[in-house]
Amino acid sequence: MYHLLDIGHAALNLSLVAGDSPVSRWVLQSRVAQQIARQSSACGGSLLGVGIIEGGRNQVSPTGWTMHDTTDASTLALSDIEGVVGSFLPPPPEPVALYLAKGCAQTDLANAIANRRSAARLQGLVSPDPAARATQRCVDLCERLIPALGLPVPGILSISRNQENGARRLNPTWTDRALIGQSDLAGANTFIVIHSKIRDAVADTLTPSTQRLIVACGIAGEIAYLTATHAGLGVTGIGGINPSLWAELCETSDDVLYLVALGDSQVGEKFDATGTRGSHG
């Protein structure tokens, strides 16, 4: 599941900097994506999104991006075992055309990409207003941009220490359990909870519709990242959580898929219940 969330992060960033020209829009609407998908499938991969970065006639890399030539047509054939395993997997969903019409909000998010960082340690803010504004802007942008990519909008809730339910429940003991021991993040000011109903059975492989839903959750998480970065807030995504505790706090029967924490970034490390050596060292 986590690789689909990561694909959602990358998909939003690519759509924000994708080439804005009649040619790029035509390519995304043509059969080129399907041709690339077939080539990817022949290598055992699944194409989940297609975007175009225009480097000009001289193939100069756009600012902040590195261009690699991937036109080598040689591929490795699947082994017999890989072929058998692949035959049991559901087909990948239709690739998402990663293009968003340019606007002020999209420009703000695109400009925040270069400064995007994951905070290792968070604490509460002196004033809760910046986090409240960033959270509301995140929700507004999710409701506008995710459908523009043809994807379903997941549920998005925020829990803040300044809200009644947050002040009552976000105590150190509860938060430490809910974050599976990631105590350096337990002091965050606000948690954005991204949730939806996953209808596939636990033992099943993910259907195409569920794959698209989880990618959409990753896009929502990246919108939260970039919105908070643009507002000058500390932010980090949290995948290792106790989903049932967060669902209970949010009073939802949905599956909690991803968490984004906002606050004042401090020097520290990401520790969890599985180890104390940190993940940023």
Coordinates of N, CA, C and O in Angstrom, one line a residue, residues 57-160:
R57 N 13.7 22.1 -27.2 CA 14.3 21.4 -28.3 C 15.6 20.8 -27.9 O 16.0 19.8 -28.5
N58 N 16.3 21.5 -27.0 CA 17.7 21.0 -26.7 C 17.7 20.0 -25.5 O 18.7 19.6 -25.0
Q59 N 16.4 19.6 -25.1 CA 16.3 18.6 -24.0 C 17.0 19.1 -22.7 O 17.7 18.3 -22.1
V60 N 16.9 20.4 -22.4 CA 17.5 20.9 -21.2 C 16.5 20.6 -20.0 O 15.3 20.8 -20.1
S61 N 17.1 20.1 -18.9 CA 16.3 19.8 -17.8 C 15.6 21.0 -17.2 O 16.3 22.0 -17.0
P62 N 14.3 21.0 -16.9 CA 13.7 22.1 -16.2 C 14.3 22.3 -14.9 O 14.8 21.4 -14.3
T63 N 14.2 23.5 -14.3 CA 14.7 23.8 -13.0 C 14.2 22.9 -12.0 O 13.0 22.6 -11.8
G64 N 15.1 22.3 -11.2 CA 14.8 21.4 -10.1 C 14.5 20.0 -10.5 O 14.2 19.1 -9.7
W65 N 14.7 19.6 -11.8 CA 14.5 18.3 -12.3 C 15.8 17.8 -13.0 O 16.5 18.6 -13.6
T66 N 16.0 16.5 -13.0 CA 17.1 15.9 -13.7 C 16.5 15.0 -14.8 O 15.6 14.2 -14.5
M67 N 16.9 15.2 -16.0 CA 16.4 14.5 -17.1 C 17.3 13.3 -17.4 O 18.5 13.4 -17.6
H68 N 16.7 12.1 -17.5 CA 17.4 10.9 -17.8 C 16.8 10.3 -19.1 O 15.5 10.3 -19.3
D69 N 17.6 9.8 -20.0 CA 17.1 9.2 -21.2 C 16.7 7.8 -20.9 O 17.5 6.9 -20.5
T70 N 15.4 7.5 -21.1 CA 14.9 6.1 -20.9 C 14.3 5.5 -22.2 O 13.3 4.8 -22.1
T71 N 15.0 5.8 -23.3 CA 14.4 5.4 -24.6 C 15.0 4.0 -25.0 O 14.7 3.5 -26.1
D72 N 15.8 3.4 -24.2 CA 16.4 2.1 -24.5 C 15.3 1.1 -24.6 O 14.5 0.8 -23.6
A73 N 15.1 0.5 -25.7 CA 14.0 -0.4 -26.0 C 14.2 -1.8 -25.4 O 13.3 -2.6 -25.4
S74 N 15.4 -2.1 -25.0 CA 15.7 -3.5 -24.5 C 15.1 -3.7 -23.2 O 15.1 -2.8 -22.3
T75 N 14.5 -4.8 -23.0 CA 13.8 -5.2 -21.7 C 14.2 -6.6 -21.3 O 14.6 -7.4 -22.1
L76 N 14.0 -6.8 -20.0 CA 14.3 -8.2 -19.5 C 12.9 -8.9 -19.5 O 11.9 -8.4 -19.0
A77 N 12.9 -10.1 -20.1 CA 11.7 -10.9 -20.1 C 11.4 -11.4 -18.7 O 12.4 -11.7 -17.9
L78 N 10.2 -11.6 -18.4 CA 9.8 -12.2 -17.1 C 10.2 -13.6 -17.0 O 10.1 -14.4 -17.9
S79 N 10.6 -14.0 -15.8 CA 10.8 -15.4 -15.5 C 9.5 -16.2 -15.5 O 8.4 -15.6 -15.4
D80 N 9.6 -17.5 -15.5 CA 8.4 -18.4 -15.4 C 7.6 -18.1 -14.1 O 6.4 -18.0 -14.1
I81 N 8.4 -18.0 -13.0 CA 7.7 -17.7 -11.7 C 7.0 -16.4 -11.7 O 5.9 -16.2 -11.3
E82 N 7.7 -15.4 -12.2 CA 7.2 -14.0 -12.3 C 5.9 -14.0 -13.2 O 4.9 -13.3 -12.9
G83 N 5.9 -14.8 -14.3 CA 4.8 -14.8 -15.1 C 3.6 -15.5 -14.4 O 2.4 -15.0 -14.6
V84 N 3.8 -16.5 -13.7 CA 2.7 -17.2 -12.9 C 2.2 -16.3 -11.9 O 0.9 -16.1 -11.7
V85 N 3.0 -15.6 -11.1 CA 2.6 -14.7 -10.1 C 1.8 -13.6 -10.7 O 0.7 -13.2 -10.2
G86 N 2.3 -13.0 -11.8 CA 1.6 -11.9 -12.4 C 0.2 -12.3 -12.9 O -0.7 -11.5 -13.0
S87 N 0.0 -13.6 -13.3 CA -1.3 -14.0 -13.8 C -2.4 -13.9 -12.8 O -3.6 -13.9 -13.1
F88 N -2.0 -14.0 -11.5 CA -3.0 -13.9 -10.4 C -3.3 -12.5 -10.0 O -4.2 -12.3 -9.2
L89 N -2.5 -11.5 -10.4 CA -2.7 -10.1 -10.0 C -3.8 -9.5 -10.8 O -4.0 -9.7 -12.0
P90 N -4.6 -8.6 -10.2 CA -5.6 -7.8 -11.0 C -4.9 -6.9 -11.9 O -3.8 -6.5 -11.7
P91 N -5.6 -6.5 -13.0 CA -5.0 -5.5 -13.9 C -4.8 -4.2 -13.2 O -5.5 -3.8 -12.3
P92 N -3.7 -3.4 -13.7 CA -3.5 -2.1 -13.1 C -4.7 -1.2 -13.6 O -5.3 -1.4 -14.6
P93 N -4.9 -0.1 -12.8 CA -5.9 0.8 -13.2 C -5.5 1.6 -14.4 O -4.3 1.6 -14.8
E94 N -6.4 2.3 -15.0 CA -6.0 3.2 -16.2 C -5.1 4.3 -15.7 O -5.3 4.9 -14.7
P95 N -4.0 4.5 -16.4 CA -3.0 5.5 -16.0 C -3.7 6.9 -15.9 O -4.6 7.3 -16.7
V96 N -3.3 7.6 -14.9 CA -3.8 9.0 -14.6 C -3.0 10.0 -15.5 O -1.8 9.9 -15.5
A97 N -3.7 10.8 -16.2 CA -3.1 11.9 -17.0 C -2.7 13.0 -16.0 O -3.5 13.7 -15.5
L98 N -1.4 13.1 -15.8 CA -0.9 14.1 -14.7 C -0.7 15.4 -15.3 O 0.4 15.9 -15.7
Y99 N -1.8 16.2 -15.4 CA -1.8 17.5 -15.9 C -2.9 18.3 -15.1 O -4.0 17.9 -14.9
L100 N -2.5 19.5 -14.6 CA -3.4 20.4 -14.0 C -3.3 21.8 -14.6 O -2.1 22.3 -14.8
A101 N -4.4 22.4 -15.0 CA -4.4 23.7 -15.5 C -3.7 24.7 -14.5 O -3.9 24.6 -13.3
K102 N -2.9 25.6 -15.0 CA -2.2 26.5 -14.2 C -3.1 27.5 -13.5 O -4.1 27.9 -14.0
G103 N -2.8 27.8 -12.2 CA -3.5 28.8 -11.4 C -2.7 29.2 -10.3 O -1.6 28.6 -10.0
C104 N -3.1 30.2 -9.5 CA -2.3 30.7 -8.4 C -2.1 29.6 -7.4 O -0.9 29.5 -6.9
A105 N -3.1 28.8 -7.0 CA -2.9 27.8 -6.0 C -1.9 26.8 -6.4 O -1.0 26.4 -5.7
Q106 N -2.0 26.3 -7.7 CA -1.1 25.4 -8.2 C 0.4 25.9 -8.3 O 1.3 25.2 -8.0
T107 N 0.5 27.2 -8.6 CA 1.8 27.8 -8.6 C 2.4 27.8 -7.2 O 3.6 27.5 -7.0
D108 N 1.6 28.2 -6.2 CA 2.1 28.2 -4.8 C 2.6 26.8 -4.4 O 3.7 26.6 -3.8
L109 N 1.8 25.7 -4.8 CA 2.3 24.4 -4.4 C 3.5 24.0 -5.1 O 4.4 23.4 -4.6
A110 N 3.6 24.3 -6.4 CA 4.8 24.0 -7.2 C 6.0 24.6 -6.7 O 7.1 24.0 -6.6
N111 N 5.9 25.9 -6.2 CA 7.0 26.6 -5.7 C 7.5 26.0 -4.4 O 8.6 26.2 -3.9
A112 N 6.6 25.3 -3.7 CA 6.9 24.8 -2.4 C 7.7 23.4 -2.5 O 8.3 23.0 -1.5
I113 N 7.7 22.8 -3.7 CA 8.3 21.5 -3.8 C 9.8 21.5 -3.4 O 10.3 20.6 -2.8
A114 N 10.5 22.6 -3.9 CA 12.0 22.6 -3.6 C 12.3 22.7 -2.1 O 13.4 22.3 -1.7
N115 N 11.3 23.2 -1.3 CA 11.6 23.4 0.1 C 10.9 22.3 0.9 O 10.9 22.4 2.2
R116 N 10.3 21.3 0.3 CA 9.6 20.3 1.0 C 10.6 19.4 1.9 O 11.5 18.9 1.3
R117 N 10.3 19.4 3.1 CA 11.1 18.6 4.1 C 10.3 17.8 5.0 O 9.2 18.3 5.4
S118 N 10.7 16.7 5.5 CA 10.0 16.0 6.5 C 10.6 16.3 7.9 O 11.8 16.1 8.1
A119 N 9.8 16.9 8.8 CA 10.3 17.2 10.1 C 10.5 15.9 10.9 O 9.7 15.0 10.8
A120 N 11.6 15.9 11.6 CA 11.9 14.7 12.5 C 11.3 14.8 13.9 O 11.1 13.8 14.5
R121 N 11.0 16.1 14.3 CA 10.4 16.3 15.6 C 9.5 17.5 15.5 O 9.9 18.5 15.0
L122 N 8.3 17.4 16.1 CA 7.4 18.5 16.1 C 6.9 18.8 17.4 O 6.7 17.9 18.3
Q123 N 6.5 20.1 17.7 CA 5.9 20.5 18.9 C 4.8 21.5 18.5 O 4.7 21.9 17.4
G124 N 3.9 21.9 19.5 CA 2.8 22.7 19.2 C 3.3 24.1 18.8 O 4.4 24.6 19.0
L125 N 2.3 24.9 18.2 CA 2.6 26.2 17.7 C 2.2 27.2 18.8 O 1.3 27.0 19.6
V126 N 2.9 28.4 18.8 CA 2.5 29.5 19.7 C 1.1 29.9 19.4 O 0.2 30.1 20.3
S127 N 0.8 30.1 18.1 CA -0.6 30.4 17.7 C -1.1 29.3 16.8 O -0.4 28.9 15.8
P128 N -2.3 28.8 17.0 CA -2.8 27.7 16.2 C -3.4 28.2 14.8 O -3.7 27.4 14.0
D129 N -3.5 29.5 14.6 CA -4.1 30.0 13.4 C -3.4 29.5 12.1 O -4.1 29.2 11.2
P130 N -2.1 29.6 12.0 CA -1.5 29.1 10.8 C -1.8 27.7 10.4 O -2.0 27.4 9.2
A131 N -1.8 26.8 11.4 CA -2.1 25.4 11.1 C -3.6 25.3 10.7 O -3.9 24.5 9.8
A132 N -4.5 26.0 11.3 CA -5.9 26.0 11.0 C -6.1 26.4 9.5 O -6.9 25.8 8.8
R133 N -5.4 27.5 9.2 CA -5.6 28.0 7.8 C -5.0 27.1 6.8 O -5.6 26.8 5.7
A134 N -3.8 26.5 7.1 CA -3.2 25.5 6.2 C -4.1 24.3 6.0 O -4.2 23.7 4.9
T135 N -4.7 23.8 7.1 CA -5.5 22.6 7.0 C -6.8 22.9 6.2 O -7.1 22.1 5.3
Q136 N -7.4 24.1 6.3 CA -8.6 24.4 5.5 C -8.2 24.5 4.1 O -8.9 24.1 3.2
R137 N -7.1 25.1 3.8 CA -6.6 25.3 2.4 C -6.3 23.9 1.8 O -6.6 23.7 0.6
C138 N -5.7 23.0 2.6 CA -5.5 21.6 2.1 C -6.8 21.0 1.7 O -6.9 20.4 0.6
V139 N -7.8 21.1 2.6 CA -9.1 20.4 2.2 C -9.7 21.0 1.0 O -10.2 20.3 0.1
D140 N -9.6 22.4 0.9 CA -10.2 23.0 -0.3 C -9.5 22.6 -1.6 O -10.1 22.3 -2.6
L141 N -8.1 22.5 -1.5 CA -7.4 22.1 -2.7 C -7.6 20.6 -3.1 O -7.6 20.3 -4.3
C142 N -7.7 19.8 -2.1 CA -8.0 18.4 -2.3 C -9.3 18.2 -3.1 O -9.4 17.4 -4.0
E143 N -10.3 19.0 -2.6 CA -11.7 18.8 -3.2 C -11.7 19.4 -4.7 O -12.5 19.0 -5.5
R144 N -10.7 20.2 -5.0 CA -10.6 20.8 -6.4 C -9.7 20.1 -7.3 O -10.0 19.8 -8.4
L145 N -8.5 19.8 -6.8 CA -7.4 19.2 -7.7 C -7.5 17.7 -7.9 O -7.3 17.2 -9.0
I146 N -7.9 17.0 -6.9 CA -8.0 15.5 -7.0 C -9.0 15.1 -8.1 O -8.8 14.3 -9.0
P147 N -10.3 15.7 -8.1 CA -11.2 15.3 -9.1 C -10.7 15.8 -10.5 O -11.0 15.2 -11.5
A148 N -9.9 16.9 -10.5 CA -9.4 17.3 -11.8 C -8.4 16.3 -12.5 O -8.2 16.3 -13.7
L149 N -7.9 15.4 -11.6 CA -7.0 14.3 -12.1 C -7.9 13.0 -12.4 O -7.3 12.0 -12.7
G150 N -9.2 13.1 -12.2 CA -10.0 12.0 -12.4 C -10.0 10.9 -11.3 O -10.3 9.8 -11.6
L151 N -9.6 11.3 -10.1 CA -9.5 10.4 -9.0 C -10.6 10.7 -7.9 O -11.0 11.9 -7.8
P152 N -10.9 9.7 -7.1 CA -11.9 9.9 -6.0 C -11.2 10.7 -4.9 O -10.1 10.5 -4.6
V153 N -12.0 11.6 -4.2 CA -11.5 12.4 -3.1 C -11.7 11.6 -1.8 O -12.8 11.2 -1.5
P154 N -10.6 11.3 -1.1 CA -10.8 10.6 0.2 C -11.3 11.5 1.3 O -11.4 12.7 1.1
G155 N -11.7 10.9 2.4 CA -12.1 11.7 3.5 C -10.9 12.4 4.2 O -9.8 11.8 4.3
I156 N -11.1 13.6 4.6 CA -10.0 14.4 5.2 C -10.5 15.1 6.5 O -11.5 15.8 6.4
L157 N -10.0 14.7 7.6 CA -10.3 15.3 8.9 C -9.1 15.9 9.6 O -8.0 15.4 9.4
S158 N -9.3 16.9 10.4 CA -8.1 17.4 11.1 C -8.4 17.3 12.6 O -9.6 17.6 13.0
I159 N -7.4 16.9 13.4 CA -7.5 16.9 14.8 C -6.5 17.8 15.4 O -5.3 17.6 15.1
S160 N -6.9 18.8 16.1 CA -5.9 19.8 16.7 C -6.0 19.8 18.2 O -7.1 19.5 18.8

